[in-house]
Short mmCIF file of C-alpha atoms in Angstrom, two decimals:
data_model
loop_
_atom_site.label_atom_id
_atom_site.label_comp_id
_atom_site.label_asym_id
_atom_site.label_seq_id
_atom_site.Cartn_x
_atom_site.Cartn_y
_atom_site.Cartn_z
CA MET L 205 -114.36 -240.25 -1.91
CA PHE L 206 -112.07 -243.16 -1.37
CA GLU L 207 -112.00 -246.74 -2.62
CA TYR L 208 -109.80 -249.80 -2.17
CA LYS L 209 -107.77 -251.32 -5.07
CA ILE L 210 -106.85 -254.92 -4.22
CA GLU L 211 -104.63 -257.26 -6.05
CA GLY L 212 -105.58 -260.81 -4.95
CA GLY L 213 -103.71 -264.01 -4.67
CA TYR L 214 -101.18 -263.08 -2.01
CA PRO L 215 -101.33 -264.95 1.39
CA VAL L 216 -101.17 -262.74 4.40
CA ARG L 217 -98.03 -263.27 6.67
CA GLY L 218 -96.97 -261.53 9.77
CA THR L 219 -98.10 -260.11 13.13
CA ILE L 220 -100.94 -257.76 13.83
CA ARG L 221 -102.35 -256.41 17.10
CA ALA L 222 -106.10 -256.64 17.81
CA SER L 223 -107.73 -253.36 18.21
CA GLY L 224 -110.15 -252.29 21.09
CA ASN L 225 -113.70 -253.60 20.83
CA LYS L 226 -115.77 -251.06 18.68
CA ASN L 227 -118.97 -252.36 20.31
CA ALA L 228 -117.69 -251.64 23.79
CA ALA L 229 -116.13 -248.32 22.91
CA LEU L 230 -119.44 -246.71 21.72
CA PRO L 231 -121.59 -247.44 24.94
CA CYS L 232 -118.58 -246.59 27.10
CA ILE L 233 -118.28 -243.11 25.29
CA ALA L 234 -121.90 -242.44 25.92
CA ALA L 235 -121.68 -243.49 29.61
CA CYS L 236 -119.19 -240.63 30.20
CA LEU L 237 -122.28 -238.42 30.26
CA LEU L 238 -123.30 -240.01 33.61
CA THR L 239 -120.86 -237.91 35.56
CA GLY L 240 -119.42 -234.42 35.61
CA GLU L 241 -115.96 -235.75 36.53
CA LYS L 242 -113.26 -236.82 34.05
CA VAL L 243 -113.48 -240.28 32.60
CA THR L 244 -110.37 -241.61 30.90
CA LEU L 245 -111.09 -244.31 28.27
CA GLY L 246 -108.21 -246.46 26.88
CA ASN L 247 -107.75 -248.92 24.07
CA ILE L 248 -110.47 -247.04 22.01
CA PRO L 249 -110.14 -247.83 18.32
CA PHE L 250 -109.48 -244.91 16.02
CA ILE L 251 -112.50 -245.53 13.65
CA GLU L 252 -115.25 -243.34 12.09
CA ASP L 253 -118.02 -244.56 14.55
CA VAL L 254 -115.91 -243.53 17.56
CA GLN L 255 -115.29 -240.05 16.02
CA VAL L 256 -118.99 -239.54 15.50
CA MET L 257 -119.76 -240.46 19.15
CA LEU L 258 -116.97 -238.12 20.36
CA ASP L 259 -118.44 -235.28 18.03
CA VAL L 260 -121.79 -235.77 19.73
CA LEU L 261 -120.25 -235.42 23.14
CA ARG L 262 -118.68 -232.04 22.00
CA GLU L 263 -122.01 -230.82 20.67
CA LEU L 264 -123.67 -231.66 24.00
CA GLY L 265 -120.96 -229.53 25.86
CA ALA L 266 -118.54 -232.18 27.01
CA ASP L 267 -114.68 -231.49 27.03
CA VAL L 268 -113.19 -234.22 24.82
CA ASN L 269 -109.36 -234.48 24.70
CA GLN L 270 -107.17 -237.01 22.99
CA LYS L 271 -104.40 -238.20 25.25
CA ASP L 272 -102.81 -240.46 22.77
CA LYS L 273 -104.03 -242.31 19.60
CA ASN L 274 -106.36 -244.65 21.55
CA THR L 275 -106.83 -242.85 24.80
CA TRP L 276 -109.46 -240.15 25.34
CA GLU L 277 -110.21 -237.89 28.37
CA ILE L 278 -113.87 -236.89 28.60
CA THR L 279 -115.40 -234.47 31.14
CA ALA L 280 -119.17 -233.81 30.80
CA ALA L 281 -119.31 -231.24 33.67
CA ASN L 282 -121.41 -228.61 31.84
CA LEU L 283 -123.91 -230.11 29.38
CA ILE L 284 -125.49 -227.37 27.24
CA ARG L 285 -128.19 -229.38 25.42
CA ASN L 286 -129.86 -232.85 25.56
CA ASP L 287 -130.77 -233.25 21.84
CA ILE L 288 -128.56 -235.20 19.34
CA PRO L 289 -127.90 -233.33 16.10
CA LEU L 290 -129.50 -235.04 13.01
CA GLU L 291 -126.25 -234.83 11.02
CA HIS L 292 -124.55 -237.11 13.65
CA SER L 293 -127.53 -239.32 14.45
CA LYS L 294 -127.98 -240.45 10.83
CA LYS L 295 -124.46 -241.68 10.55
CA ILE L 296 -124.49 -244.12 13.24
CA ARG L 297 -126.72 -246.68 14.89
CA ALA L 298 -125.08 -246.21 18.25
CA SER L 299 -126.65 -242.63 18.56
CA ILE L 300 -129.49 -244.33 20.38
CA LEU L 301 -127.10 -245.11 23.20
CA PHE L 302 -127.33 -241.39 24.25
CA ALA L 303 -130.91 -241.91 25.41
CA GLY L 304 -130.24 -243.65 28.75
CA PRO L 305 -127.43 -241.50 30.04
CA LEU L 306 -129.07 -238.12 28.98
CA LEU L 307 -132.31 -239.15 30.56
CA ALA L 308 -130.61 -240.20 33.73
CA ARG L 309 -128.39 -237.15 33.86
CA THR L 310 -130.70 -234.32 32.53
CA GLY L 311 -134.25 -235.84 32.76
CA LYS L 312 -134.66 -235.43 28.89
CA ALA L 313 -133.17 -236.86 25.78
CA VAL L 314 -134.17 -235.93 22.15
CA LEU L 315 -132.94 -238.22 19.38
CA PRO L 316 -133.57 -238.39 15.61
CA PRO L 317 -133.91 -242.01 14.31
CA PRO L 318 -130.51 -243.63 14.32
CA GLY L 319 -128.66 -244.44 11.07
CA GLY L 320 -125.94 -247.14 10.63
CA ASP L 321 -125.89 -250.37 8.59
CA VAL L 322 -128.79 -251.32 6.40
CA ILE L 323 -128.92 -255.02 7.32
CA GLY L 324 -132.71 -255.40 7.89
CA ARG L 325 -135.24 -254.29 10.46
CA ARG L 326 -133.51 -253.09 13.65
CA ARG L 327 -136.38 -252.37 15.96
CA LEU L 328 -136.17 -249.95 18.82
CA ASP L 329 -139.09 -251.20 20.84
CA THR L 330 -137.01 -252.87 23.51
CA HIS L 331 -135.38 -249.53 24.17
CA PHE L 332 -138.73 -247.94 24.73
CA LEU L 333 -139.93 -250.73 26.83
CA ALA L 334 -136.99 -250.61 29.31
CA LEU L 335 -136.90 -246.87 29.61
CA THR L 336 -140.69 -246.47 30.10
CA GLU L 337 -140.43 -249.27 32.86
CA LEU L 338 -137.98 -246.98 34.62
CA GLY L 339 -140.34 -244.01 34.47
CA ALA L 340 -139.63 -242.29 31.20
CA ARG L 341 -142.33 -240.87 28.94
CA VAL L 342 -141.69 -241.31 25.27
CA GLU L 343 -143.05 -239.25 22.36
CA VAL L 344 -142.59 -240.18 18.70
CA ASP L 345 -142.98 -237.43 16.17
CA GLY L 346 -140.29 -237.68 13.56
CA GLN L 347 -137.88 -237.91 16.45
CA PHE L 348 -137.87 -239.56 19.82
CA THR L 349 -138.34 -237.55 22.90
CA PHE L 350 -137.58 -239.27 26.33
CA SER L 351 -138.50 -237.34 29.57
CA ALA L 352 -138.81 -238.17 33.22
CA ASN L 353 -139.09 -236.23 36.50
CA LYS L 354 -137.57 -239.13 38.30
CA LEU L 355 -136.32 -242.60 37.31
CA ALA L 356 -137.21 -245.43 39.59
CA GLY L 357 -135.89 -249.00 39.57
CA ALA L 358 -138.10 -251.69 38.20
CA ASP L 359 -138.24 -255.47 37.50
CA ILE L 360 -137.93 -255.45 33.64
CA PHE L 361 -138.17 -258.38 31.31
CA LEU L 362 -136.74 -257.43 27.87
CA ASP L 363 -138.68 -258.70 24.97
CA GLU L 364 -135.45 -259.51 23.19
CA ALA L 365 -131.81 -259.82 24.34
CA SER L 366 -130.91 -256.52 22.56
CA VAL L 367 -127.26 -255.35 23.09
CA THR L 368 -128.04 -251.63 22.82
CA ALA L 369 -131.32 -251.74 24.72
CA THR L 370 -129.59 -253.59 27.59
CA GLU L 371 -126.89 -250.90 27.57
CA ASN L 372 -129.38 -248.06 27.47
CA ALA L 373 -131.35 -249.61 30.34
CA LEU L 374 -128.03 -250.09 32.38
CA MET L 375 -127.07 -246.52 31.97
CA ALA L 376 -130.36 -245.24 33.07
CA ALA L 377 -130.82 -247.68 35.89
CA VAL L 378 -127.50 -246.91 37.68
CA LEU L 379 -128.84 -243.54 38.56
CA ALA L 380 -132.50 -244.57 39.13
CA GLU L 381 -133.86 -244.61 42.63
CA GLY L 382 -134.09 -248.20 44.04
CA THR L 383 -133.24 -251.59 42.46
CA THR L 384 -133.64 -252.59 38.81
CA ILE L 385 -133.64 -256.20 37.73
CA LEU L 386 -132.99 -256.74 34.02
CA THR L 387 -134.08 -260.16 32.77
CA ASN L 388 -133.29 -261.49 29.39
CA ALA L 389 -130.47 -259.03 29.22
CA ALA L 390 -127.69 -259.23 26.51
CA CYS L 391 -124.47 -260.60 28.04
CA GLU L 392 -121.91 -259.95 25.20
CA PRO L 393 -118.34 -259.17 26.20
CA HIS L 394 -118.97 -255.48 25.23
CA VAL L 395 -121.98 -255.37 27.52
CA GLN L 396 -119.71 -256.83 30.28
CA ASP L 397 -117.13 -254.09 29.63
CA LEU L 398 -119.72 -251.34 29.92
CA CYS L 399 -120.90 -252.97 33.25
CA LYS L 400 -117.26 -252.88 34.56
CA LEU L 401 -116.72 -249.31 33.46
CA LEU L 402 -120.01 -248.21 35.37
CA ILE L 403 -118.78 -250.16 38.48
CA SER L 404 -115.44 -248.32 38.25
CA MET L 405 -117.48 -245.07 38.30
CA GLY L 406 -119.38 -246.19 41.47
CA ALA L 407 -122.33 -248.10 40.08
CA LYS L 408 -123.61 -251.29 41.90
CA ILE L 409 -124.28 -254.05 39.28
CA GLN L 410 -124.49 -257.76 39.95
CA GLY L 411 -124.80 -260.74 37.54
CA ILE L 412 -122.25 -259.54 34.89
CA GLY L 413 -121.89 -262.11 32.14
CA SER L 414 -125.37 -263.53 32.78
CA ASN L 415 -128.81 -262.70 31.35
CA ILE L 416 -130.05 -261.34 34.69
CA LEU L 417 -128.56 -258.11 35.78
CA VAL L 418 -129.38 -256.46 39.18
CA ILE L 419 -128.67 -252.75 39.57
CA GLN L 420 -128.90 -250.88 42.76
CA GLY L 421 -129.29 -247.27 41.86
CA VAL L 422 -126.86 -244.63 43.27
CA LYS L 423 -127.08 -240.78 43.60
CA ASN L 424 -123.93 -239.90 41.73
CA LEU L 425 -121.13 -241.53 39.73
CA HIS L 426 -117.54 -240.38 39.69
CA GLY L 427 -114.69 -240.24 37.23
CA THR L 428 -112.47 -243.18 36.51
CA GLU L 429 -109.80 -244.67 34.23
CA PHE L 430 -110.79 -247.69 32.23
CA ALA L 431 -109.49 -249.64 29.20
CA ILE L 432 -111.89 -251.69 27.04
CA GLY L 433 -111.22 -255.16 25.86
CA THR L 434 -110.08 -256.19 22.46
CA ASP L 435 -112.31 -256.70 19.52
CA PHE L 436 -113.21 -260.37 19.03
CA MET L 437 -115.10 -259.51 15.82
CA GLU L 438 -111.90 -258.14 14.36
CA VAL L 439 -109.91 -261.20 15.56
CA GLY L 440 -112.46 -263.35 13.82
CA SER L 441 -112.13 -261.27 10.66
CA PHE L 442 -108.41 -261.71 10.63
CA ILE L 443 -108.62 -265.47 11.26
CA GLY L 444 -110.92 -265.72 8.20
CA LEU L 445 -108.51 -263.58 6.16
CA ALA L 446 -105.60 -265.87 7.04
CA ALA L 447 -107.62 -268.98 6.21
CA ALA L 448 -109.09 -267.69 2.96
CA THR L 449 -105.78 -266.52 1.59
CA LYS L 450 -103.94 -269.60 2.96
CA GLY L 451 -101.63 -267.39 4.92
CA ARG L 452 -100.06 -267.35 8.37
CA ILE L 453 -100.71 -264.53 10.90
CA THR L 454 -100.19 -264.01 14.59
CA ILE L 455 -102.73 -261.73 16.39
CA THR L 456 -101.65 -260.31 19.66
CA ASP L 457 -103.65 -258.96 22.61
CA ILE L 458 -106.60 -261.34 22.11
CA CYS L 459 -108.90 -262.59 24.87
CA PRO L 460 -109.24 -266.41 24.65
CA ARG L 461 -112.54 -266.40 26.58
CA ASP L 462 -114.32 -264.25 23.84
CA LEU L 463 -113.35 -266.67 21.22
CA ARG L 464 -115.07 -269.83 22.47
CA PRO L 465 -118.12 -269.64 20.07
CA VAL L 466 -115.94 -268.47 17.19
CA LYS L 467 -113.60 -271.46 17.77
CA LEU L 468 -116.46 -273.94 17.37
CA SER L 469 -117.68 -272.49 14.12
CA PHE L 470 -114.34 -272.08 12.49
CA GLY L 471 -113.67 -275.72 13.53
CA LYS L 472 -116.60 -276.81 11.37
CA LEU L 473 -114.56 -275.49 8.42
CA GLY L 474 -111.43 -277.30 9.45
CA ILE L 475 -109.74 -274.11 10.76
CA ARG L 476 -107.61 -274.24 13.84
CA TRP L 477 -105.26 -271.92 15.73
CA ASP L 478 -102.76 -271.98 18.50
CA ILE L 479 -102.98 -269.57 21.57
CA GLU L 480 -100.07 -268.61 23.72
CA PRO L 481 -99.45 -266.24 26.63
CA MET L 482 -97.68 -263.04 25.81
CA ALA L 483 -94.49 -261.84 27.70
CA GLY L 484 -95.25 -261.28 31.34
CA ASN L 485 -98.56 -263.40 31.33
CA ASP L 486 -98.50 -265.98 34.09
CA ASN L 487 -101.98 -267.30 33.42
CA ILE L 488 -102.79 -270.98 33.18
CA THR L 489 -102.00 -272.12 29.57
CA ASN L 490 -102.55 -275.82 29.51
CA THR L 491 -105.06 -277.01 26.93
CA GLY L 492 -108.70 -277.06 28.17
CA LYS L 493 -108.27 -274.13 30.55
CA ILE L 494 -106.82 -271.45 28.21
CA TYR L 495 -110.23 -270.47 26.93
CA ASP L 496 -111.30 -269.82 30.55
CA GLN L 497 -108.71 -267.20 31.01
CA PRO L 498 -109.77 -263.53 31.33
CA GLY L 499 -107.79 -260.64 29.93
CA SER L 500 -106.23 -259.94 26.61
CA ASN L 501 -102.55 -260.85 27.18
CA PHE L 502 -102.50 -263.72 24.81
CA SER L 503 -101.49 -264.23 21.17
CA LEU L 504 -103.19 -266.35 18.50
CA THR L 505 -101.47 -267.88 15.50
CA VAL L 506 -103.22 -269.14 12.47
CA SER L 507 -100.84 -271.37 10.47
CA GLU L 508 -100.88 -271.88 6.71
CA ASN L 509 -101.24 -275.63 7.24
CA GLN L 510 -105.06 -275.64 7.60
CA GLU L 511 -107.28 -278.68 6.66
CA LEU L 512 -109.88 -276.39 5.05
CA ARG L 513 -112.39 -279.18 4.84
CA VAL L 514 -115.97 -279.16 6.18
CA ASN L 515 -116.39 -281.38 9.12
CA CYS L 516 -119.79 -282.97 8.60
CA ASP L 517 -122.29 -283.53 11.43
CA LEU L 518 -122.91 -287.10 12.78
CA GLY L 519 -124.15 -289.31 9.87
CA GLY L 520 -122.59 -287.20 7.23
CA MET L 521 -125.18 -284.43 7.47
CA ILE L 522 -124.30 -280.93 6.26
CA PRO L 523 -123.25 -278.82 9.26
CA LYS L 524 -124.78 -275.40 10.04
CA ILE L 525 -123.20 -272.21 11.16
CA ASP L 526 -125.87 -270.02 12.81
CA ASP L 527 -125.79 -266.89 14.86
CA SER L 528 -127.53 -266.20 18.15
CA PRO L 529 -127.24 -263.92 21.15
CA TRP L 530 -124.15 -264.48 23.34
CA PRO L 531 -122.73 -266.96 23.99
CA GLY L 532 -123.83 -268.03 20.57
CA PHE L 533 -121.88 -267.37 17.28
CA PRO L 534 -121.94 -263.62 16.72
CA ALA L 535 -124.10 -262.32 13.83
CA ASP L 536 -121.27 -259.86 12.88
CA LEU L 537 -119.14 -262.72 11.68
CA THR L 538 -121.70 -264.53 9.34
CA SER L 539 -120.58 -262.55 6.48
CA ILE L 540 -116.87 -263.36 7.08
CA MET L 541 -117.78 -267.09 7.54
CA THR L 542 -119.69 -267.12 4.13
CA VAL L 543 -116.57 -265.89 2.35
CA VAL L 544 -114.25 -268.39 4.12
CA ALA L 545 -116.61 -271.24 3.26
CA THR L 546 -116.07 -270.57 -0.40
CA GLN L 547 -112.57 -271.65 0.10
CA VAL L 548 -113.19 -274.74 1.98
CA ASP L 549 -113.76 -278.30 0.60
CA GLY L 550 -117.36 -279.34 1.32
CA THR L 551 -120.85 -277.91 1.84
CA VAL L 552 -122.03 -275.85 4.76
CA LEU L 553 -125.28 -273.99 5.59
CA ILE L 554 -124.91 -270.42 6.86
CA HIS L 555 -128.06 -269.37 8.73
CA GLU L 556 -128.26 -265.67 9.61
CA LYS L 557 -131.19 -265.64 12.00
CA MET L 558 -131.00 -262.11 13.27
CA PHE L 559 -131.04 -259.76 10.28
CA GLU L 560 -133.03 -260.34 7.14
CA SER L 561 -130.83 -258.29 4.69
CA ARG L 562 -127.40 -259.29 5.90
CA MET L 563 -127.01 -262.17 3.38
CA PHE L 564 -127.91 -260.10 0.18
CA PHE L 565 -124.25 -259.40 -0.46
CA VAL L 566 -123.78 -263.00 -1.61
CA ASP L 567 -124.80 -262.17 -5.11
CA LYS L 568 -121.46 -260.33 -5.46
CA LEU L 569 -119.67 -263.44 -4.29
CA ILE L 570 -121.58 -265.52 -6.83
CA GLY L 571 -120.45 -263.08 -9.51
CA MET L 572 -116.91 -263.65 -8.43
CA GLY L 573 -117.23 -267.42 -9.02
CA ALA L 574 -118.62 -268.60 -5.59
CA LYS L 575 -120.90 -271.62 -5.41
CA ILE L 576 -123.59 -270.28 -3.22
CA THR L 577 -127.42 -270.90 -3.15
CA LEU L 578 -129.30 -268.15 -1.38
CA CYS L 579 -132.19 -270.16 0.01
CA ASP L 580 -134.11 -267.11 1.44
CA PRO L 581 -133.02 -263.82 3.18
CA HIS L 582 -131.64 -265.80 6.25
CA ARG L 583 -129.98 -268.91 4.69
CA ALA L 584 -127.18 -269.64 2.23
CA VAL L 585 -125.71 -272.97 1.19
CA VAL L 586 -122.07 -272.61 0.37
CA SER L 587 -120.08 -275.33 -1.54
CA GLY L 588 -116.36 -275.09 -2.07
CA PRO L 589 -113.60 -274.63 -2.81
CA SER L 590 -114.33 -272.12 -5.49
CA VAL L 591 -111.82 -270.06 -7.56
CA LEU L 592 -112.75 -266.49 -7.09
CA HIS L 593 -112.17 -263.84 -9.75
CA ALA L 594 -111.68 -260.18 -9.25
CA ALA L 595 -114.70 -257.78 -9.38
CA ASP L 596 -115.95 -254.28 -8.85
CA LEU L 597 -117.71 -254.23 -5.59
CA VAL L 598 -119.68 -251.88 -3.25
CA SER L 599 -119.52 -252.26 0.54
CA PRO L 600 -123.17 -252.42 2.01
CA ASP L 601 -122.21 -252.54 5.60
CA VAL L 602 -119.26 -252.86 7.98
CA ARG L 603 -119.03 -256.62 8.06
CA ALA L 604 -120.08 -257.48 4.52
CA GLY L 605 -117.55 -254.88 3.38
CA MET L 606 -114.76 -256.66 5.32
CA ALA L 607 -115.98 -259.92 3.87
CA MET L 608 -115.54 -258.39 0.37
CA VAL L 609 -111.99 -257.35 1.29
CA ILE L 610 -111.19 -260.93 2.24
CA ALA L 611 -112.85 -262.26 -0.97
CA ALA L 612 -110.81 -259.72 -3.08
CA MET L 613 -107.63 -260.72 -1.38
CA ALA L 614 -108.37 -264.45 -2.11
CA ALA L 615 -109.42 -263.83 -5.66
CA ARG L 616 -107.40 -263.73 -8.97
CA GLY L 617 -106.78 -260.35 -10.42
CA ASP L 618 -107.55 -256.68 -9.38
CA SER L 619 -110.64 -255.87 -7.48
CA THR L 620 -112.22 -252.43 -6.59
CA ILE L 621 -114.32 -251.85 -3.49
CA LYS L 622 -116.37 -248.68 -3.25
CA ASN L 623 -118.27 -247.07 -0.21
CA ILE L 624 -115.30 -248.05 2.04
CA TYR L 625 -116.47 -245.55 4.62
CA GLN L 626 -118.76 -248.42 5.70
CA ILE L 627 -115.82 -250.64 6.29
CA GLU L 628 -113.75 -248.02 8.08
CA ARG L 629 -116.47 -247.33 10.47
CA GLY L 630 -115.45 -250.63 12.21
CA TYR L 631 -111.83 -251.35 11.32
CA GLU L 632 -108.92 -249.27 12.55
CA ASN L 633 -106.25 -248.26 9.89
CA LEU L 634 -107.21 -251.25 7.80
CA THR L 635 -105.16 -250.57 4.72
CA GLU L 636 -101.92 -249.89 6.65
CA ARG L 637 -102.40 -252.92 8.79
CA LEU L 638 -103.13 -255.21 5.93
CA GLU L 639 -100.07 -253.85 4.06
CA SER L 640 -98.09 -254.79 6.99
CA LEU L 641 -99.21 -258.40 6.43
CA GLY L 642 -98.20 -258.31 2.78
CA ALA L 643 -101.55 -257.57 1.22
CA HIS L 644 -101.61 -255.69 -2.09
CA ILE L 645 -104.17 -253.10 -1.07
CA LYS L 646 -104.17 -249.41 -1.76
CA ARG L 647 -106.72 -246.68 -0.52
CA ILE L 648 -107.22 -244.21 -3.32
CA LEU L 649 -109.02 -240.99 -3.85
CA VAL L 650 -111.39 -240.99 -6.69
#
């Protein structure tokens, strides 16, 4: 097993490229099952979760070839099974994403309960609702069995704006007979990427970026080449790292449009950045319009001259940073914001509304010297700035693990982080990239 050794107190400095969006890569990999022709996926991050998804494709009979580090060619011409092996399913939450495409392609999907982060209850009811509306039968007996003689379009109102349930419904609906209307659909950038991939494969989808998607089923999909967008969760993590260590970094290949809700919340902590077009980018760049620009051909610079002061609400009230479905502030960044707030002058309420166990890692921050009051499983009041001290830590999930990395890099002394498998499920080549920024971090075998 590996762990991180981190010597804190060194500001990060340098340039780093944003990786591809993990949450777009996983459903796009699953979507390759919808055709027997070759699909080439680009900008795929080289992380553990991606490798597990690719292993599942191989087990199902797909031909999976790596073209370069971040490009994969997938051909699912001859599927040999429609059940997901337990050893793969328990590693990753995204294994549930194989239900929709397997059902649409083969008429059956058998999945053990998915694994992944332990951040509270993560219900699957919305998946069952959507797929049964499309004509699937669901049996639950220690595993989930989805079957259907034929899928037919339906008018579906999802009981929550679940990202993965929306993606499963999309992948099933594109090959269903007739028209499907998905209302209360998730509309995060990674859902939009899946829609764009499916369209490039021949699907007919309207309403991308909204919470109402209209899908006209087609008989067959074809192969394509598609590059996913960059990971705004990773970008937010590196912004937080720069602010917490009082460093200066430039992040390249970012998409300004995806950062609008992130910009508002970081602004409450007095953190700003500059965005510039990269070489060859002729998009509009004047202030006020840059955040409307699509694409990832921009760079973002966080300077060391940050205010790092909480901006109170009107009347001097304590501000709140709370998560919600897109276009609200993403839940995956609440852990990062909690750590950053410990280094900011003032008091802020962090309200994690979506997962009841995600905030439990704050006891480790308190042990490092942070002034945090955990009000309940969903709310924490953070007062800063605090001098953090080194500690021995254990990563509970991807984002809390990255938050611990940031805390250790901002702290005085040498910290150890165990269970780094959880961190590396979501961050590509993290130690090498952080070392390039001047971080004193080592990945060691124990």
